[in-house]
Each structure stands twice: as C-alpha cells, then as structure tokens.
PDB file of C-alpha atoms in Angstrom:
ATOM      1  CA  UNK A 156      -0.065  -0.352  -0.077  1.00 60.00           C
ATOM      2  CA  UNK A 157       1.201   3.649  -0.794  1.00 66.00           C
ATOM      3  CA  UNK A 158       2.888   5.793   1.624  1.00 73.00           C
ATOM      4  CA  UNK A 159       1.499   9.236   0.578  1.00 81.00           C
ATOM      5  CA  UNK A 160       3.443  12.519   0.565  1.00 86.00           C
ATOM      6  CA  UNK A 161       1.444  14.431   3.025  1.00 86.00           C
ATOM      7  CA  UNK A 162       1.699  11.390   5.386  1.00 86.00           C
ATOM      8  CA  UNK A 163       5.609  11.655   4.814  1.00 85.00           C
ATOM      9  CA  UNK A 164       5.299  15.665   5.654  1.00 88.00           C
ATOM     10  CA  UNK A 165       2.578  14.810   8.819  1.00 88.00           C
ATOM     11  CA  UNK A 166       5.000  12.228  10.232  1.00 84.00           C
ATOM     12  CA  UNK A 167       8.371  14.307   9.904  1.00 85.00           C
ATOM     13  CA  UNK A 168       6.511  17.182  11.702  1.00 87.00           C
ATOM     14  CA  UNK A 169       5.003  15.046  14.597  1.00 86.00           C
ATOM     15  CA  UNK A 170       8.487  13.489  14.706  1.00 86.00           C
ATOM     16  CA  UNK A 171      10.339  17.143  14.742  1.00 86.00           C
ATOM     17  CA  UNK A 172       8.236  18.769  17.552  1.00 83.00           C
ATOM     18  CA  UNK A 173       8.231  15.241  19.815  1.00 85.00           C
ATOM     19  CA  UNK A 174      11.695  14.802  19.796  1.00 83.00           C
ATOM     20  CA  UNK A 175      12.292  16.567  23.599  1.00 81.00           C
ATOM     21  CA  UNK A 176       9.346  14.361  25.136  1.00 81.00           C
ATOM     22  CA  UNK A 177       9.895  11.231  23.534  1.00 81.00           C
ATOM     23  CA  UNK A 178      10.372   9.175  26.831  1.00 86.00           C
ATOM     24  CA  UNK A 179       7.160  10.239  28.359  1.00 86.00           C
ATOM     25  CA  UNK A 180       5.754   9.693  25.113  1.00 84.00           C
ATOM     26  CA  UNK A 181       7.101   6.300  25.328  1.00 84.00           C
ATOM     27  CA  UNK A 182       5.856   5.529  28.810  1.00 88.00           C
ATOM     28  CA  UNK A 183       2.375   6.541  27.955  1.00 86.00           C
ATOM     29  CA  UNK A 184       2.023   4.526  25.277  1.00 79.00           C
ATOM     30  CA  UNK A 185       3.405   1.434  27.183  1.00 86.00           C
ATOM     31  CA  UNK A 186       0.655   2.165  30.209  1.00 85.00           C
ATOM     32  CA  UNK A 187      -1.996   2.613  28.194  1.00 85.00           C
ATOM     33  CA  UNK A 188      -1.730   0.391  25.182  1.00 85.00           C
ATOM     34  CA  UNK A 189       0.866  -2.501  25.590  1.00 86.00           C
ATOM     35  CA  UNK A 190      -0.673  -5.413  24.665  1.00 86.00           C
ATOM     36  CA  UNK A 191       0.573  -7.178  28.063  1.00 88.00           C
ATOM     37  CA  UNK A 192      -0.559  -4.489  30.401  1.00 89.00           C
ATOM     38  CA  UNK A 193      -4.008  -4.268  28.517  1.00 90.00           C
ATOM     39  CA  UNK A 194      -5.082  -7.880  29.127  1.00 90.00           C
ATOM     40  CA  UNK A 195      -3.152  -7.826  32.631  1.00 91.00           C
ATOM     41  CA  UNK A 196      -4.759  -4.786  33.965  1.00 91.00           C
ATOM     42  CA  UNK A 197      -7.397  -2.707  31.520  1.00 90.00           C
ATOM     43  CA  UNK A 198      -9.521  -5.920  30.808  1.00 91.00           C
ATOM     44  CA  UNK A 199      -9.817  -6.679  34.428  1.00 92.00           C
ATOM     45  CA  UNK A 200     -10.631  -3.024  35.406  1.00 92.00           C
ATOM     46  CA  UNK A 201     -13.409  -3.145  32.224  1.00 89.00           C
ATOM     47  CA  UNK A 202     -14.909  -6.467  33.576  1.00 90.00           C
ATOM     48  CA  UNK A 203     -14.853  -5.376  36.763  1.00 91.00           C
ATOM     49  CA  UNK A 204     -16.142  -1.958  36.225  1.00 89.00           C
ATOM     50  CA  UNK A 205     -19.039  -3.197  34.161  1.00 88.00           C
ATOM     51  CA  UNK A 206     -19.688  -5.887  37.435  1.00 88.00           C
ATOM     52  CA  UNK A 207     -19.751  -3.112  39.598  1.00 91.00           C
ATOM     53  CA  UNK A 208     -22.063  -0.996  37.688  1.00 88.00           C
ATOM     54  CA  UNK A 209     -24.362  -3.501  36.515  1.00 86.00           C
ATOM     55  CA  UNK A 210     -23.405  -2.786  32.804  1.00 87.00           C
ATOM     56  CA  UNK A 211     -22.631  -6.315  32.118  1.00 87.00           C
ATOM     57  CA  UNK A 212     -23.388  -5.867  28.616  1.00 86.00           C
ATOM     58  CA  UNK A 213     -20.838  -3.446  28.028  1.00 87.00           C
ATOM     59  CA  UNK A 214     -18.070  -5.280  29.842  1.00 88.00           C
ATOM     60  CA  UNK A 215     -19.102  -8.217  27.929  1.00 90.00           C
ATOM     61  CA  UNK A 216     -18.665  -6.437  24.606  1.00 89.00           C
ATOM     62  CA  UNK A 217     -15.286  -4.770  25.362  1.00 91.00           C
ATOM     63  CA  UNK A 218     -14.036  -7.707  26.480  1.00 91.00           C
ATOM     64  CA  UNK A 219     -14.238  -9.741  23.433  1.00 91.00           C
ATOM     65  CA  UNK A 220     -13.379  -6.931  21.330  1.00 92.00           C
ATOM     66  CA  UNK A 221     -10.252  -6.525  23.032  1.00 92.00           C
ATOM     67  CA  UNK A 222      -9.657 -10.442  22.557  1.00 92.00           C
ATOM     68  CA  UNK A 223     -10.650 -10.251  19.037  1.00 93.00           C
ATOM     69  CA  UNK A 224      -8.580  -7.191  18.361  1.00 92.00           C
ATOM     70  CA  UNK A 225      -5.046  -8.892  17.793  1.00 92.00           C
ATOM     71  CA  UNK A 226      -6.533 -11.269  15.255  1.00 93.00           C
ATOM     72  CA  UNK A 227      -8.030  -8.441  13.536  1.00 94.00           C
ATOM     73  CA  UNK A 228      -5.021  -6.956  13.520  1.00 92.00           C
ATOM     74  CA  UNK A 229      -3.062  -9.230  12.125  1.00 92.00           C
ATOM     75  CA  UNK A 230      -5.244 -10.287   9.173  1.00 94.00           C
ATOM     76  CA  UNK A 231      -5.387  -6.861   8.216  1.00 93.00           C
ATOM     77  CA  UNK A 232      -1.618  -6.331   8.399  1.00 92.00           C
ATOM     78  CA  UNK A 233      -0.995  -9.035   6.088  1.00 90.00           C
ATOM     79  CA  UNK A 234      -3.731  -7.994   3.681  1.00 92.00           C
ATOM     80  CA  UNK A 235      -2.292  -4.563   3.283  1.00 90.00           C
ATOM     81  CA  UNK A 236       1.635  -4.971   3.857  1.00 89.00           C
ATOM     82  CA  UNK A 237       2.232  -1.607   4.291  1.00 88.00           C
ATOM     83  CA  UNK A 238       5.513  -0.704   5.970  1.00 87.00           C
ATOM     84  CA  UNK A 239       6.111   1.335   9.061  1.00 88.00           C
ATOM     85  CA  UNK A 240       8.359   4.699   9.281  1.00 87.00           C
ATOM     86  CA  UNK A 241      11.427   3.188  11.292  1.00 84.00           C
ATOM     87  CA  UNK A 242      10.846  -0.218   9.661  1.00 83.00           C
ATOM     88  CA  UNK A 243       9.364  -0.367   5.912  1.00 83.00           C
ATOM     89  CA  UNK A 244       9.714  -4.445   6.549  1.00 82.00           C
ATOM     90  CA  UNK A 245       7.217  -4.653   9.358  1.00 82.00           C
ATOM     91  CA  UNK A 246       3.791  -4.139   8.621  1.00 88.00           C
ATOM     92  CA  UNK A 247       2.221  -1.418  10.312  1.00 84.00           C
ATOM     93  CA  UNK A 248      -1.880  -0.648   9.017  1.00 88.00           C
ATOM     94  CA  UNK A 249      -3.470  -0.969  11.142  1.00 91.00           C
ATOM     95  CA  UNK A 250      -1.723   0.740  14.714  1.00 93.00           C
ATOM     96  CA  UNK A 251      -2.798  -2.384  17.087  1.00 93.00           C
ATOM     97  CA  UNK A 252      -1.863   0.109  20.069  1.00 92.00           C
ATOM     98  CA  UNK A 253      -4.476   2.600  19.110  1.00 95.00           C
ATOM     99  CA  UNK A 254      -6.932  -0.068  18.201  1.00 95.00           C
ATOM    100  CA  UNK A 255      -6.599  -1.286  22.164  1.00 94.00           C
ATOM    101  CA  UNK A 256      -6.732   2.012  23.485  1.00 95.00           C
ATOM    102  CA  UNK A 257      -9.593   3.007  21.665  1.00 96.00           C
ATOM    103  CA  UNK A 258     -11.730  -0.225  23.064  1.00 94.00           C
ATOM    104  CA  UNK A 259     -11.032  -0.323  26.474  1.00 90.00           C
ATOM    105  CA  UNK A 260     -11.205   3.647  26.840  1.00 91.00           C
ATOM    106  CA  UNK A 261     -14.648   4.754  25.993  1.00 91.00           C
ATOM    107  CA  UNK A 262     -16.564   2.195  28.059  1.00 88.00           C
ATOM    108  CA  UNK A 263     -14.625   3.500  30.920  1.00 85.00           C
ATOM    109  CA  UNK A 264     -14.079   7.112  30.353  1.00 88.00           C
ATOM    110  CA  UNK A 265     -16.786   8.081  27.767  1.00 87.00           C
ATOM    111  CA  UNK A 266     -15.610  11.334  25.814  1.00 90.00           C
ATOM    112  CA  UNK A 267     -12.715  11.923  28.230  1.00 94.00           C
ATOM    113  CA  UNK A 268     -11.160   9.036  26.022  1.00 92.00           C
ATOM    114  CA  UNK A 269     -10.020  11.489  23.511  1.00 94.00           C
ATOM    115  CA  UNK A 270      -7.031  11.959  25.786  1.00 93.00           C
ATOM    116  CA  UNK A 271      -5.582   8.646  25.717  1.00 93.00           C
ATOM    117  CA  UNK A 272      -6.490   7.878  22.466  1.00 95.00           C
ATOM    118  CA  UNK A 273      -4.871  11.134  21.114  1.00 94.00           C
ATOM    119  CA  UNK A 274      -1.641  10.713  23.039  1.00 92.00           C
ATOM    120  CA  UNK A 275      -1.322   6.824  22.117  1.00 93.00           C
ATOM    121  CA  UNK A 276      -1.910   8.021  18.473  1.00 93.00           C
ATOM    122  CA  UNK A 277       0.869  10.997  19.182  1.00 90.00           C
ATOM    123  CA  UNK A 278       2.921   8.826  20.477  1.00 90.00           C
ATOM    124  CA  UNK A 279       3.093   5.767  17.763  1.00 90.00           C
ATOM    125  CA  UNK A 280       3.716   8.597  15.033  1.00 90.00           C
ATOM    126  CA  UNK A 281       6.235  10.437  17.359  1.00 90.00           C
ATOM    127  CA  UNK A 282       8.488   6.909  17.786  1.00 87.00           C
ATOM    128  CA  UNK A 283       8.241   6.282  14.109  1.00 87.00           C
ATOM    129  CA  UNK A 284       6.422   2.924  14.539  1.00 88.00           C
ATOM    130  CA  UNK A 285       3.142   4.332  12.247  1.00 91.00           C
ATOM    131  CA  UNK A 286       2.069   6.506   9.722  1.00 88.00           C
ATOM    132  CA  UNK A 287      -0.863   8.812  10.363  1.00 91.00           C
ATOM    133  CA  UNK A 288      -3.192   6.435   8.360  1.00 91.00           C
ATOM    134  CA  UNK A 289      -2.399   3.600  10.209  1.00 93.00           C
ATOM    135  CA  UNK A 290      -3.544   4.998  13.605  1.00 95.00           C
ATOM    136  CA  UNK A 291      -6.538   6.730  12.233  1.00 95.00           C
ATOM    137  CA  UNK A 292      -7.341   3.034  10.966  1.00 95.00           C
ATOM    138  CA  UNK A 293      -6.411   1.612  14.128  1.00 95.00           C
ATOM    139  CA  UNK A 294      -8.919   4.167  16.529  1.00 97.00           C
ATOM    140  CA  UNK A 295     -11.689   3.557  13.825  1.00 96.00           C
ATOM    141  CA  UNK A 296     -11.246  -0.402  13.957  1.00 96.00           C
ATOM    142  CA  UNK A 297     -11.329  -0.302  17.622  1.00 95.00           C
ATOM    143  CA  UNK A 298     -14.209   1.992  18.019  1.00 95.00           C
ATOM    144  CA  UNK A 299     -16.089   0.053  15.528  1.00 94.00           C
ATOM    145  CA  UNK A 300     -15.287  -3.069  17.201  1.00 92.00           C
ATOM    146  CA  UNK A 301     -16.513  -1.646  20.694  1.00 92.00           C
ATOM    147  CA  UNK A 302     -19.595   0.152  19.311  1.00 90.00           C
ATOM    148  CA  UNK A 303     -21.936  -2.475  20.273  1.00 86.00           C
ATOM    149  CA  UNK A 304     -20.987  -1.873  23.862  1.00 81.00           C
ATOM    150  CA  UNK A 305     -21.563   2.060  23.600  1.00 82.00           C
ATOM    151  CA  UNK A 306     -24.766   1.987  21.756  1.00 83.00           C
ATOM    152  CA  UNK A 307     -26.491  -1.191  23.112  1.00 68.00           C
ATOM    153  CA  UNK A 308     -28.660  -1.524  25.994  1.00 57.00           C
TER     154      UNK A 308
END
C-alpha cells in the first residue's frame, strides 16, 4: 500500500516537535496500549467496572472486542502489507496499540477517552512506529469493534 506524500510531511513534523518528549510519550504508550498491560490490567478493570455498575453487556462486549483485536490486526496487516516509517519491512497498518486504546477507554472514560486515544496516536507516530493513516485506521477499527458496547442496552 502506498505511503502518500502528505503522510511523510505529517510524520516528519510530528517526529520533529516530539523529540524533546519521547520518553514520556513512550511511557504513556506502554501504560495505555501495551498488549500485555491491556490484558493484565485494563481488561480486568473493564470487567470489574461492568460488574460494579451493572453494565454487564458493556463489559462483555468490550472484553470480546479486546480479545478479537489482535486477530483483526494481524489479518489486516497481512492484507495491506504496508511498512512502518522506521522499519519498512514490518507491517504497520492498522496500529494495534491505537486499536486497543480505542476499545477499552470509551466504555470506562466516556468522552474523556479522546485524551488517551490522542496520546497513543501521537506517540505511535512520534516514535516512528506508524504513519498517520495507520493510527487513524487503528482507532476507527477499535471504535467499530467496541461500538455495540457503546450503543447497545
């Protein structure tokens, strides 16, 4: 899949302005979207919040979306075969980290979920792990996977 010229321009700008804050971005990305932390911490928190608030449907759908997301990510990366900014040989679209944070944050944080989602999107680009379309597609897919929990019951 093609890397568009405007994506290269956005990528360069994000990397330049983020250079002084790479370490906090990396830490924020790990805490919010690392697959191991999401499944060890945020998945149980989501389930517990669902039990405590009586929103069992929301918690169940969110958990299922989290569990399905790595397979969806893997399938789409094999389908698109689009390289990353720092490692063109490794497939990057969609961003799995962005997909994960877009799944678990809206049910727990509501509208405030935009903040951690934006932080992870920015971090993935600043670290050279993803192009802008990679992170946008990751967020869109994550929101789509969790949408039954947000719209249902």
